[in-house]
Amino acid sequence: MITKLKNARIGGISIVTSICLMLLSCNESITPGEDKVGATEESNFTNASGVNLQPSFTNNGDVNAGWNYMKSFDEINAVRIEINPEAGGGMATQVNNAARLIKEASGYGYQIIATYHPNKLGDNSTNRDIQNAGRFWKENYAKLSSNGTAPFIINLINEWGSHDISAKNFADQVNSALDDVYDAPVHPRDGGTGNYNKKVIIDAPGYGQETYTLKQAIPMIKANYRNKLILSAHIYPACGVQNRPDNKPGPMNTNDLAIMAQTGLPCILGEFGSYSKGGGSADWSKMVDYARIKSWPIFAWAWCGDGTGKPEDGQALSGKGMNMVKVQNEPGKIWSYGNFKINGDNSPYQASSYMKTMIDKLPK
C-alpha cells in the first residue's frame, strides 16, 4: 500500500473456498454455483470477513503469515493478499512466494482474495498500470492457484485511478484489462481446460473512495463482465470524495457507500483502518458499521505489512502504524514482517494494541 495524497487514506506499502454459501450483495444475494471454472462448480465468495496481508515488501515476499496465531481469532475467516511483482526478487520470486501464501491460507481454511499492487498507483496511476494488471493475471493465475485446495477471487488492481478520472476512461481501461483476466488459463485442478470465469473485484478509483465515478462507469462495462463484478471501497479517516451527484466534495461518508450499493452489484470493504497520517475527518467507524449492516464482507488493514510510520508498538492513534500483530521476543518491534525472516510458525506472536480496534469491527 502507498501513502495517499490529498483526500486519501494512509496504509502500509501494501475467495475462495466456501461451498454452497452466498456473498450477500448490496441489495440481493448471488446464487451459489452460477459461474463455472472449467468443469467444476465455482465456490462463490461468501459473506466472510477478515484481514489484509502485504508480504511483498519484506524479504522478497518470503515471510511467515502467522497462520496458527490467526486461527485463534474466530472473527477472521478470509484474507486479502497483496502481490507486488515489482518488489524485491522480481516477478518470478514474488509469484512463487505469493503462490505459497495462497496455498497456506487455503490449507488453513481461509477464503482468499488476491490483488495486484505495483509500486505506484492512486493519483500516480496510468493506463499502463491497469493493463499490466490484466496481463499479470493472464500470465500468472494458473501458477498462483496451482497449489491451494480451491481457487481464489481476483481483485484486479489495488486502488487504480485518480480522484478525477472520468467514468468513461475508468470503464474503458477496466474492460480492456478484463479481456486479459477472462483469457487467463485455469490450472488443471480447477476443472481441466478453460479460462478464468469467476467474479472479479474492482476497487473504486481515487484510492477506493470515488464510488459515484464507479457507479457511473458500471453501465459502460461490457455486459458479459458486468454481472461478474464485486465492487470495493477502502475506508480510512483521511478518505475524501471529489465526484458526487451534488458536486460537493468532502470527507467520505455513508452516503458514498450507499451510492455504490445502488448499483445492485455485490459490494465489500476491501480495506478499513482507524489511522491516517496527517489526520482526517471521515468517520471510518460509522462507515464500517454501515457495511456490516448491509452484510458486506469487510477486511481490516492490516494483519501485518502495514508500513506506515515507525512501527514501535502498533498503536495506530499515536501514529505508529496499523499492524495487528507483533512478536513477543522482539521488544519494541511491531511485526510488519520486520527486517528479518520469522522462524517458522512457532514464533511467539501476540496482538498489538491496534488489534482490538480492528477485531471489534469484524462480524462475530
mmCIF file of C-alpha atoms in Angstrom:
data_model
loop_
_atom_site.group_PDB
_atom_site.id
_atom_site.type_symbol
_atom_site.label_atom_id
_atom_site.label_comp_id
_atom_site.label_asym_id
_atom_site.label_seq_id
_atom_site.Cartn_x
_atom_site.Cartn_y
_atom_site.Cartn_z
ATOM 1 C CA MET A 1 0.000 0.000 0.000
ATOM 2 C CA ILE A 2 1.138 3.556 -0.525
ATOM 3 C CA THR A 3 0.970 6.932 1.157
ATOM 4 C CA LYS A 4 -2.125 8.736 -0.043
ATOM 5 C CA LEU A 5 -2.163 12.347 -1.142
ATOM 6 C CA LYS A 6 -4.967 14.883 -0.719
ATOM 7 C CA ASN A 7 -8.375 13.428 0.173
ATOM 8 C CA ALA A 8 -6.874 9.990 0.633
ATOM 9 C CA ARG A 9 -6.044 7.475 3.281
ATOM 10 C CA ILE A 10 -2.786 6.044 4.551
ATOM 11 C CA GLY A 11 -1.967 2.378 4.514
ATOM 12 C CA GLY A 12 1.083 0.179 4.527
ATOM 13 C CA ILE A 13 3.074 -0.385 1.416
ATOM 14 C CA SER A 14 0.695 -2.563 0.541
ATOM 15 C CA ILE A 15 -12.199 -16.372 -2.261
ATOM 16 C CA VAL A 16 -12.338 -18.516 -2.449
ATOM 17 C CA THR A 17 -13.178 -21.766 -0.831
ATOM 18 C CA SER A 18 -16.527 -21.998 0.875
ATOM 19 C CA ILE A 19 -19.041 -24.200 -0.909
ATOM 20 C CA CYS A 20 -22.783 -23.577 -1.041
ATOM 21 C CA LEU A 21 -22.561 -20.219 0.744
ATOM 22 C CA MET A 22 -23.588 -16.845 -0.568
ATOM 23 C CA LEU A 23 -21.949 -13.472 -0.872
ATOM 24 C CA LEU A 24 -24.547 -11.087 0.464
ATOM 25 C CA SER A 25 -24.662 -8.299 -2.079
ATOM 26 C CA CYS A 26 -25.660 -4.696 -1.749
ATOM 27 C CA ASN A 27 -29.329 -5.495 -2.344
ATOM 28 C CA GLU A 28 -29.518 -9.176 -3.182
ATOM 29 C CA SER A 29 -27.504 -12.379 -2.943
ATOM 30 C CA ILE A 30 -25.714 -14.334 -5.639
ATOM 31 C CA THR A 31 -26.970 -17.803 -6.401
ATOM 32 C CA PRO A 32 -24.242 -20.306 -5.462
ATOM 33 C CA GLY A 33 -22.742 -22.115 -8.410
ATOM 34 C CA GLU A 34 -23.932 -19.620 -11.027
ATOM 35 C CA ASP A 35 -20.419 -19.438 -12.521
ATOM 36 C CA LYS A 36 -18.199 -22.261 -13.673
ATOM 37 C CA VAL A 37 -14.461 -22.796 -13.764
ATOM 38 C CA GLY A 38 -13.736 -25.442 -16.357
ATOM 39 C CA ALA A 39 -15.994 -28.359 -15.487
ATOM 40 C CA THR A 40 -16.064 -27.598 -11.771
ATOM 41 C CA GLU A 41 -18.778 -25.597 -9.996
ATOM 42 C CA GLU A 42 -17.396 -22.382 -8.607
ATOM 43 C CA SER A 43 -17.252 -21.948 -4.855
ATOM 44 C CA ASN A 44 -18.673 -18.453 -4.575
ATOM 45 C CA PHE A 45 -17.168 -15.813 -2.357
ATOM 46 C CA THR A 46 -19.233 -15.689 0.793
ATOM 47 C CA ASN A 47 -20.019 -13.034 3.346
ATOM 48 C CA ALA A 48 -16.876 -13.953 5.288
ATOM 49 C CA SER A 49 -14.761 -11.060 6.554
ATOM 50 C CA GLY A 50 -11.135 -10.891 7.586
ATOM 51 C CA VAL A 51 -7.802 -9.107 7.230
ATOM 52 C CA ASN A 52 -5.273 -7.806 4.732
ATOM 53 C CA LEU A 53 -1.717 -9.073 4.395
ATOM 54 C CA GLN A 54 1.059 -7.384 2.443
ATOM 55 C CA PRO A 55 4.093 -9.659 2.259
ATOM 56 C CA SER A 56 5.776 -8.450 -0.943
ATOM 57 C CA PHE A 57 7.856 -5.653 0.532
ATOM 58 C CA THR A 58 9.897 -7.693 3.011
ATOM 59 C CA ASN A 59 12.429 -10.451 2.389
ATOM 60 C CA ASN A 60 11.342 -10.696 -1.279
ATOM 61 C CA GLY A 61 7.947 -11.856 -0.062
ATOM 62 C CA ASP A 62 9.412 -14.892 1.686
ATOM 63 C CA VAL A 63 7.687 -14.279 5.017
ATOM 64 C CA ASN A 64 5.591 -16.169 7.530
ATOM 65 C CA ALA A 65 1.983 -15.036 7.907
ATOM 66 C CA GLY A 66 1.425 -16.372 11.423
ATOM 67 C CA TRP A 67 -1.491 -18.600 10.395
ATOM 68 C CA ASN A 68 -1.580 -20.548 13.669
ATOM 69 C CA TYR A 69 -1.994 -17.337 15.647
ATOM 70 C CA MET A 70 -4.545 -16.023 13.161
ATOM 71 C CA LYS A 71 -6.669 -19.138 13.722
ATOM 72 C CA SER A 72 -7.104 -18.085 17.353
ATOM 73 C CA PHE A 73 -9.323 -15.224 16.163
ATOM 74 C CA ASP A 74 -12.701 -16.640 15.167
ATOM 75 C CA GLU A 75 -13.652 -13.324 13.562
ATOM 76 C CA ILE A 76 -11.095 -13.834 10.772
ATOM 77 C CA ASN A 77 -12.442 -16.109 8.054
ATOM 78 C CA ALA A 78 -10.884 -14.617 4.927
ATOM 79 C CA VAL A 79 -7.710 -12.860 3.815
ATOM 80 C CA ARG A 80 -6.826 -10.349 1.126
ATOM 81 C CA ILE A 81 -3.244 -10.831 -0.052
ATOM 82 C CA GLU A 82 -1.495 -8.027 -1.946
ATOM 83 C CA ILE A 83 1.080 -9.035 -4.570
ATOM 84 C CA ASN A 84 3.692 -6.618 -5.907
ATOM 85 C CA PRO A 85 5.625 -8.188 -8.803
ATOM 86 C CA GLU A 86 7.926 -5.145 -8.867
ATOM 87 C CA ALA A 87 9.167 -5.677 -5.307
ATOM 88 C CA GLY A 88 12.397 -7.417 -4.255
ATOM 89 C CA GLY A 89 13.378 -10.545 -6.113
ATOM 90 C CA GLY A 90 11.379 -9.747 -9.219
ATOM 91 C CA MET A 91 8.309 -11.269 -10.809
ATOM 92 C CA ALA A 92 9.148 -14.986 -10.553
ATOM 93 C CA THR A 93 10.196 -14.764 -6.903
ATOM 94 C CA GLN A 94 7.157 -12.739 -5.883
ATOM 95 C CA VAL A 95 4.766 -15.063 -7.750
ATOM 96 C CA ASN A 96 6.344 -18.151 -6.159
ATOM 97 C CA ASN A 97 6.056 -16.691 -2.659
ATOM 98 C CA ALA A 98 2.511 -15.470 -3.278
ATOM 99 C CA ALA A 99 1.550 -18.938 -4.528
ATOM 100 C CA ARG A 100 2.932 -20.415 -1.302
ATOM 101 C CA LEU A 101 0.973 -17.985 0.868
ATOM 102 C CA ILE A 102 -2.209 -18.658 -1.101
ATOM 103 C CA LYS A 103 -1.672 -22.386 -0.640
ATOM 104 C CA GLU A 104 -1.114 -21.909 3.100
ATOM 105 C CA ALA A 105 -4.190 -19.698 3.507
ATOM 106 C CA SER A 106 -6.271 -22.253 1.649
ATOM 107 C CA GLY A 107 -4.895 -25.064 3.793
ATOM 108 C CA TYR A 108 -5.926 -23.170 6.931
ATOM 109 C CA GLY A 109 -9.453 -22.875 5.571
ATOM 110 C CA TYR A 110 -9.450 -19.158 4.742
ATOM 111 C CA GLN A 111 -11.317 -17.691 1.823
ATOM 112 C CA ILE A 112 -8.903 -15.724 -0.318
ATOM 113 C CA ILE A 113 -8.743 -12.543 -2.345
ATOM 114 C CA ALA A 114 -5.504 -11.787 -4.160
ATOM 115 C CA THR A 115 -4.833 -8.339 -5.596
ATOM 116 C CA TYR A 116 -2.203 -6.936 -7.952
ATOM 117 C CA HIS A 117 -0.389 -3.992 -6.351
ATOM 118 C CA PRO A 118 2.620 -2.485 -8.138
ATOM 119 C CA ASN A 119 4.713 0.287 -6.621
ATOM 120 C CA LYS A 120 2.875 3.448 -7.677
ATOM 121 C CA LEU A 121 -0.877 3.724 -8.011
ATOM 122 C CA GLY A 122 -3.659 6.099 -6.968
ATOM 123 C CA ASP A 123 -3.198 9.631 -8.296
ATOM 124 C CA ASN A 124 0.029 8.498 -9.952
ATOM 125 C CA SER A 125 -1.549 5.565 -11.773
ATOM 126 C CA THR A 126 -1.520 5.283 -15.557
ATOM 127 C CA ASN A 127 -3.458 3.250 -18.074
ATOM 128 C CA ARG A 128 -0.352 1.103 -18.403
ATOM 129 C CA ASP A 129 -0.671 0.021 -14.759
ATOM 130 C CA ILE A 130 -4.129 -1.472 -15.130
ATOM 131 C CA GLN A 131 -3.250 -3.128 -18.429
ATOM 132 C CA ASN A 132 -0.207 -4.656 -16.726
ATOM 133 C CA ALA A 133 -2.600 -5.978 -14.080
ATOM 134 C CA GLY A 134 -4.720 -7.741 -16.688
ATOM 135 C CA ARG A 135 -1.649 -9.325 -18.243
ATOM 136 C CA PHE A 136 -0.322 -10.294 -14.818
ATOM 137 C CA TRP A 137 -3.434 -12.344 -14.085
ATOM 138 C CA LYS A 138 -3.482 -13.849 -17.573
ATOM 139 C CA GLU A 139 0.115 -14.988 -17.202
ATOM 140 C CA ASN A 140 0.117 -15.984 -13.514
ATOM 141 C CA TYR A 141 -3.361 -17.032 -12.339
ATOM 142 C CA ALA A 142 -2.764 -20.717 -13.067
ATOM 143 C CA LYS A 143 0.542 -20.664 -11.182
ATOM 144 C CA LEU A 144 -0.896 -18.763 -8.228
ATOM 145 C CA SER A 145 -3.846 -21.117 -7.889
ATOM 146 C CA SER A 146 -1.944 -24.320 -8.577
ATOM 147 C CA ASN A 147 -1.225 -25.429 -5.015
ATOM 148 C CA GLY A 148 -4.259 -24.470 -2.990
ATOM 149 C CA THR A 149 -7.335 -26.535 -2.244
ATOM 150 C CA ALA A 150 -9.690 -24.154 -4.057
ATOM 151 C CA PRO A 151 -9.443 -21.200 -6.457
ATOM 152 C CA PHE A 152 -9.181 -17.636 -5.164
ATOM 153 C CA ILE A 153 -11.011 -14.500 -6.274
ATOM 154 C CA ILE A 154 -9.073 -11.891 -8.282
ATOM 155 C CA ASN A 155 -9.058 -8.260 -7.142
ATOM 156 C CA LEU A 156 -7.997 -6.733 -10.458
ATOM 157 C CA ILE A 157 -5.688 -3.995 -9.136
ATOM 158 C CA ASN A 158 -5.344 -2.143 -5.841
ATOM 159 C CA GLU A 159 -6.820 1.392 -5.842
ATOM 160 C CA TRP A 160 -6.248 2.183 -9.516
ATOM 161 C CA GLY A 161 -7.326 5.543 -10.912
ATOM 162 C CA SER A 162 -7.151 9.127 -9.675
ATOM 163 C CA HIS A 163 -9.843 11.102 -7.871
ATOM 164 C CA ASP A 164 -10.636 12.998 -11.075
ATOM 165 C CA ILE A 165 -10.566 10.123 -13.566
ATOM 166 C CA SER A 166 -13.592 10.106 -15.878
ATOM 167 C CA ALA A 167 -16.076 7.265 -15.651
ATOM 168 C CA LYS A 168 -15.517 6.519 -19.354
ATOM 169 C CA ASN A 169 -11.748 6.264 -19.037
ATOM 170 C CA PHE A 170 -12.156 4.079 -15.955
ATOM 171 C CA ALA A 171 -14.644 1.776 -17.732
ATOM 172 C CA ASP A 172 -12.572 1.585 -20.920
ATOM 173 C CA GLN A 173 -9.454 0.551 -19.024
ATOM 174 C CA VAL A 174 -11.306 -1.954 -16.837
ATOM 175 C CA ASN A 175 -12.891 -3.518 -19.937
ATOM 176 C CA SER A 176 -9.511 -3.895 -21.625
ATOM 177 C CA ALA A 177 -7.887 -5.396 -18.520
ATOM 178 C CA LEU A 178 -10.789 -7.814 -18.005
ATOM 179 C CA ASP A 179 -10.312 -9.072 -21.559
ATOM 180 C CA ASP A 180 -6.982 -10.444 -20.346
ATOM 181 C CA VAL A 181 -8.292 -11.675 -16.977
ATOM 182 C CA TYR A 182 -11.018 -13.737 -18.616
ATOM 183 C CA ASP A 183 -8.453 -15.114 -21.049
ATOM 184 C CA ALA A 184 -6.336 -16.440 -18.156
ATOM 185 C CA PRO A 185 -5.891 -20.219 -18.349
ATOM 186 C CA VAL A 186 -7.022 -22.148 -15.301
ATOM 187 C CA HIS A 187 -4.937 -24.769 -13.578
ATOM 188 C CA PRO A 188 -5.990 -28.366 -14.322
ATOM 189 C CA ARG A 189 -7.223 -28.881 -10.777
ATOM 190 C CA ASP A 190 -9.770 -26.077 -11.391
ATOM 191 C CA GLY A 191 -11.584 -28.305 -13.850
ATOM 192 C CA GLY A 192 -9.242 -29.057 -16.700
ATOM 193 C CA THR A 193 -9.128 -26.829 -19.758
ATOM 194 C CA GLY A 194 -10.705 -23.403 -19.949
ATOM 195 C CA ASN A 195 -10.205 -19.862 -18.699
ATOM 196 C CA TYR A 196 -10.942 -17.894 -15.545
ATOM 197 C CA ASN A 197 -14.703 -17.349 -15.376
ATOM 198 C CA LYS A 198 -15.362 -16.293 -11.800
ATOM 199 C CA LYS A 199 -16.071 -12.918 -10.281
ATOM 200 C CA VAL A 200 -13.552 -10.057 -10.208
ATOM 201 C CA ILE A 201 -13.313 -7.394 -7.509
ATOM 202 C CA ILE A 202 -12.956 -3.814 -8.758
ATOM 203 C CA ASP A 203 -11.776 -1.056 -6.392
ATOM 204 C CA ALA A 204 -13.378 2.358 -6.747
ATOM 205 C CA PRO A 205 -10.945 4.909 -8.211
ATOM 206 C CA GLY A 206 -9.428 7.598 -6.027
ATOM 207 C CA TYR A 207 -7.890 5.150 -3.548
ATOM 208 C CA GLY A 208 -11.154 3.235 -3.273
ATOM 209 C CA GLN A 209 -13.191 6.358 -2.480
ATOM 210 C CA GLU A 210 -14.816 7.658 -5.692
ATOM 211 C CA THR A 211 -17.906 5.466 -5.564
ATOM 212 C CA TYR A 212 -20.024 7.774 -7.759
ATOM 213 C CA THR A 213 -17.441 7.551 -10.556
ATOM 214 C CA LEU A 214 -17.566 3.780 -10.125
ATOM 215 C CA LYS A 215 -21.369 3.783 -10.334
ATOM 216 C CA GLN A 216 -21.258 5.943 -13.475
ATOM 217 C CA ALA A 217 -18.772 3.528 -15.057
ATOM 218 C CA ILE A 218 -20.809 0.352 -14.484
ATOM 219 C CA PRO A 219 -23.186 0.773 -17.472
ATOM 220 C CA MET A 220 -20.110 1.156 -19.691
ATOM 221 C CA ILE A 221 -18.588 -2.148 -18.541
ATOM 222 C CA LYS A 222 -19.133 -4.912 -21.087
ATOM 223 C CA ALA A 223 -22.367 -6.740 -20.354
ATOM 224 C CA ASN A 224 -20.693 -10.149 -20.140
ATOM 225 C CA TYR A 225 -18.338 -8.789 -17.461
ATOM 226 C CA ARG A 226 -20.762 -6.549 -15.598
ATOM 227 C CA ASN A 227 -22.610 -9.328 -13.769
ATOM 228 C CA LYS A 228 -19.307 -10.768 -12.603
ATOM 229 C CA LEU A 229 -18.145 -7.663 -10.748
ATOM 230 C CA ILE A 230 -17.804 -7.204 -6.993
ATOM 231 C CA LEU A 231 -17.361 -3.536 -6.075
ATOM 232 C CA SER A 232 -14.931 -2.465 -3.361
ATOM 233 C CA ALA A 233 -14.380 0.689 -1.303
ATOM 234 C CA HIS A 234 -11.474 1.418 1.084
ATOM 235 C CA ILE A 235 -12.145 3.295 4.321
ATOM 236 C CA TYR A 236 -9.774 5.430 6.463
ATOM 237 C CA PRO A 237 -10.106 8.758 8.349
ATOM 238 C CA ALA A 238 -8.455 10.700 5.503
ATOM 239 C CA CYS A 239 -10.845 9.387 2.849
ATOM 240 C CA GLY A 240 -12.180 12.183 0.684
ATOM 241 C CA VAL A 241 -14.511 12.261 -2.316
ATOM 242 C CA GLN A 242 -14.399 14.721 -5.216
ATOM 243 C CA ASN A 243 -17.103 13.418 -7.572
ATOM 244 C CA ARG A 244 -20.607 13.421 -6.117
ATOM 245 C CA PRO A 245 -24.108 13.881 -7.574
ATOM 246 C CA ASP A 246 -24.409 17.214 -5.723
ATOM 247 C CA ASN A 247 -20.931 18.357 -6.846
ATOM 248 C CA LYS A 248 -19.935 18.907 -3.218
ATOM 249 C CA PRO A 249 -16.561 17.282 -2.443
ATOM 250 C CA GLY A 250 -15.667 16.436 1.116
ATOM 251 C CA PRO A 251 -14.867 13.665 3.595
ATOM 252 C CA MET A 252 -16.229 10.274 2.630
ATOM 253 C CA ASN A 253 -19.444 9.232 4.402
ATOM 254 C CA THR A 254 -22.107 6.534 4.388
ATOM 255 C CA ASN A 255 -23.943 8.235 1.510
ATOM 256 C CA ASP A 256 -20.939 7.468 -0.679
ATOM 257 C CA LEU A 257 -21.238 3.796 0.252
ATOM 258 C CA ALA A 258 -24.976 3.926 -0.455
ATOM 259 C CA ILE A 259 -24.148 5.156 -3.971
ATOM 260 C CA MET A 260 -22.076 2.014 -4.511
ATOM 261 C CA ALA A 261 -24.929 -0.095 -3.149
ATOM 262 C CA GLN A 262 -27.331 1.451 -5.654
ATOM 263 C CA THR A 263 -25.593 -0.410 -8.490
ATOM 264 C CA GLY A 264 -27.222 -3.643 -7.284
ATOM 265 C CA LEU A 265 -23.861 -5.415 -7.565
ATOM 266 C CA PRO A 266 -22.151 -7.226 -4.669
ATOM 267 C CA CYS A 267 -20.071 -4.875 -2.507
ATOM 268 C CA ILE A 268 -17.243 -5.213 0.013
ATOM 269 C CA LEU A 269 -14.914 -3.034 2.063
ATOM 270 C CA GLY A 270 -11.589 -4.291 0.753
ATOM 271 C CA GLU A 271 -9.717 -2.279 3.375
ATOM 272 C CA PHE A 272 -10.563 -0.331 6.509
ATOM 273 C CA GLY A 273 -8.400 1.167 9.227
ATOM 274 C CA SER A 274 -8.588 3.732 12.014
ATOM 275 C CA TYR A 275 -5.484 5.804 11.313
ATOM 276 C CA SER A 276 -4.338 8.231 8.644
ATOM 277 C CA LYS A 277 -1.019 10.032 8.799
ATOM 278 C CA GLY A 278 -1.889 13.713 8.932
ATOM 279 C CA GLY A 279 -5.372 13.072 10.307
ATOM 280 C CA GLY A 280 -8.696 13.243 8.512
ATOM 281 C CA SER A 281 -12.312 13.748 9.488
ATOM 282 C CA ALA A 282 -14.058 10.879 7.684
ATOM 283 C CA ASP A 283 -15.977 8.733 10.188
ATOM 284 C CA TRP A 284 -14.324 5.419 9.339
ATOM 285 C CA SER A 285 -16.102 3.593 12.172
ATOM 286 C CA LYS A 286 -19.576 4.691 11.108
ATOM 287 C CA MET A 287 -18.883 3.638 7.523
ATOM 288 C CA VAL A 288 -17.674 0.213 8.621
ATOM 289 C CA ASP A 289 -20.836 -0.159 10.711
ATOM 290 C CA TYR A 290 -22.889 0.700 7.620
ATOM 291 C CA ALA A 291 -21.148 -2.049 5.651
ATOM 292 C CA ARG A 292 -21.784 -4.540 8.458
ATOM 293 C CA ILE A 293 -25.484 -3.659 8.498
ATOM 294 C CA LYS A 294 -25.519 -4.318 4.746
ATOM 295 C CA SER A 295 -23.771 -7.660 5.392
ATOM 296 C CA TRP A 296 -20.854 -6.733 3.163
ATOM 297 C CA PRO A 297 -17.586 -8.607 3.707
ATOM 298 C CA ILE A 298 -15.079 -6.263 5.377
ATOM 299 C CA PHE A 299 -11.284 -6.548 5.557
ATOM 300 C CA ALA A 300 -9.211 -4.870 8.266
ATOM 301 C CA TRP A 301 -5.939 -3.156 7.409
ATOM 302 C CA ALA A 302 -3.742 -4.877 8.319
ATOM 303 C CA TRP A 303 -2.861 -8.168 9.935
ATOM 304 C CA CYS A 304 0.726 -7.285 9.084
ATOM 305 C CA GLY A 305 2.793 -5.490 6.486
ATOM 306 C CA ASP A 306 1.279 -2.032 7.029
ATOM 307 C CA GLY A 307 4.395 0.057 6.583
ATOM 308 C CA THR A 308 3.093 3.417 7.865
ATOM 309 C CA GLY A 309 5.114 5.354 10.391
ATOM 310 C CA LYS A 310 7.699 3.746 12.640
ATOM 311 C CA PRO A 311 6.217 0.522 13.968
ATOM 312 C CA GLU A 312 7.338 0.696 17.581
ATOM 313 C CA ASP A 313 4.231 -0.567 19.318
ATOM 314 C CA GLY A 314 1.409 -0.784 16.797
ATOM 315 C CA GLN A 315 -0.752 1.890 18.404
ATOM 316 C CA ALA A 316 -2.424 3.420 15.359
ATOM 317 C CA LEU A 317 -3.744 6.525 17.098
ATOM 318 C CA SER A 318 -0.234 7.501 18.163
ATOM 319 C CA GLY A 319 0.858 7.441 14.536
ATOM 320 C CA LYS A 320 2.858 4.240 14.659
ATOM 321 C CA GLY A 321 1.151 2.176 12.029
ATOM 322 C CA MET A 322 -1.661 -0.299 11.606
ATOM 323 C CA ASN A 323 -0.260 -3.759 12.264
ATOM 324 C CA MET A 324 -2.452 -6.111 14.271
ATOM 325 C CA VAL A 325 0.302 -8.494 15.415
ATOM 326 C CA LYS A 326 3.828 -8.327 16.795
ATOM 327 C CA VAL A 327 6.442 -10.759 18.078
ATOM 328 C CA GLN A 328 6.857 -11.090 21.848
ATOM 329 C CA ASN A 329 10.562 -11.731 21.819
ATOM 330 C CA GLU A 330 11.358 -8.570 19.888
ATOM 331 C CA PRO A 331 10.667 -5.816 22.473
ATOM 332 C CA GLY A 332 9.760 -2.506 20.876
ATOM 333 C CA LYS A 333 9.145 -4.033 17.441
ATOM 334 C CA ILE A 334 5.816 -4.494 15.761
ATOM 335 C CA TRP A 335 5.702 -7.346 13.302
ATOM 336 C CA SER A 336 5.158 -5.828 9.878
ATOM 337 C CA TYR A 337 7.220 -8.748 8.581
ATOM 338 C CA GLY A 338 10.177 -6.953 10.131
ATOM 339 C CA ASN A 339 13.631 -6.790 8.605
ATOM 340 C CA PHE A 340 14.131 -10.443 9.388
ATOM 341 C CA LYS A 341 12.537 -13.725 8.432
ATOM 342 C CA ILE A 342 10.244 -15.106 11.109
ATOM 343 C CA ASN A 343 11.400 -18.544 12.261
ATOM 344 C CA GLY A 344 8.512 -20.733 11.198
ATOM 345 C CA ASP A 345 5.011 -20.592 12.631
ATOM 346 C CA ASN A 346 6.180 -21.232 16.192
ATOM 347 C CA SER A 347 7.315 -17.681 16.820
ATOM 348 C CA PRO A 348 5.732 -16.051 19.883
ATOM 349 C CA TYR A 349 3.139 -13.862 18.201
ATOM 350 C CA GLN A 350 0.948 -11.535 20.185
ATOM 351 C CA ALA A 351 -1.607 -8.830 19.472
ATOM 352 C CA SER A 352 -0.505 -5.243 19.111
ATOM 353 C CA SER A 353 -2.567 -2.543 20.804
ATOM 354 C CA TYR A 354 -4.217 -1.936 17.416
ATOM 355 C CA MET A 355 -5.646 -5.466 17.267
ATOM 356 C CA LYS A 356 -8.729 -4.837 19.394
ATOM 357 C CA THR A 357 -9.700 -1.780 17.330
ATOM 358 C CA MET A 358 -9.897 -3.945 14.212
ATOM 359 C CA ILE A 359 -11.197 -7.210 15.685
ATOM 360 C CA ASP A 360 -14.083 -5.425 17.380
ATOM 361 C CA LYS A 361 -15.269 -4.246 13.956
ATOM 362 C CA LEU A 362 -15.240 -7.674 12.304
ATOM 363 C CA PRO A 363 -18.553 -9.600 12.438
ATOM 364 C CA LYS A 364 -18.695 -12.100 15.261
#
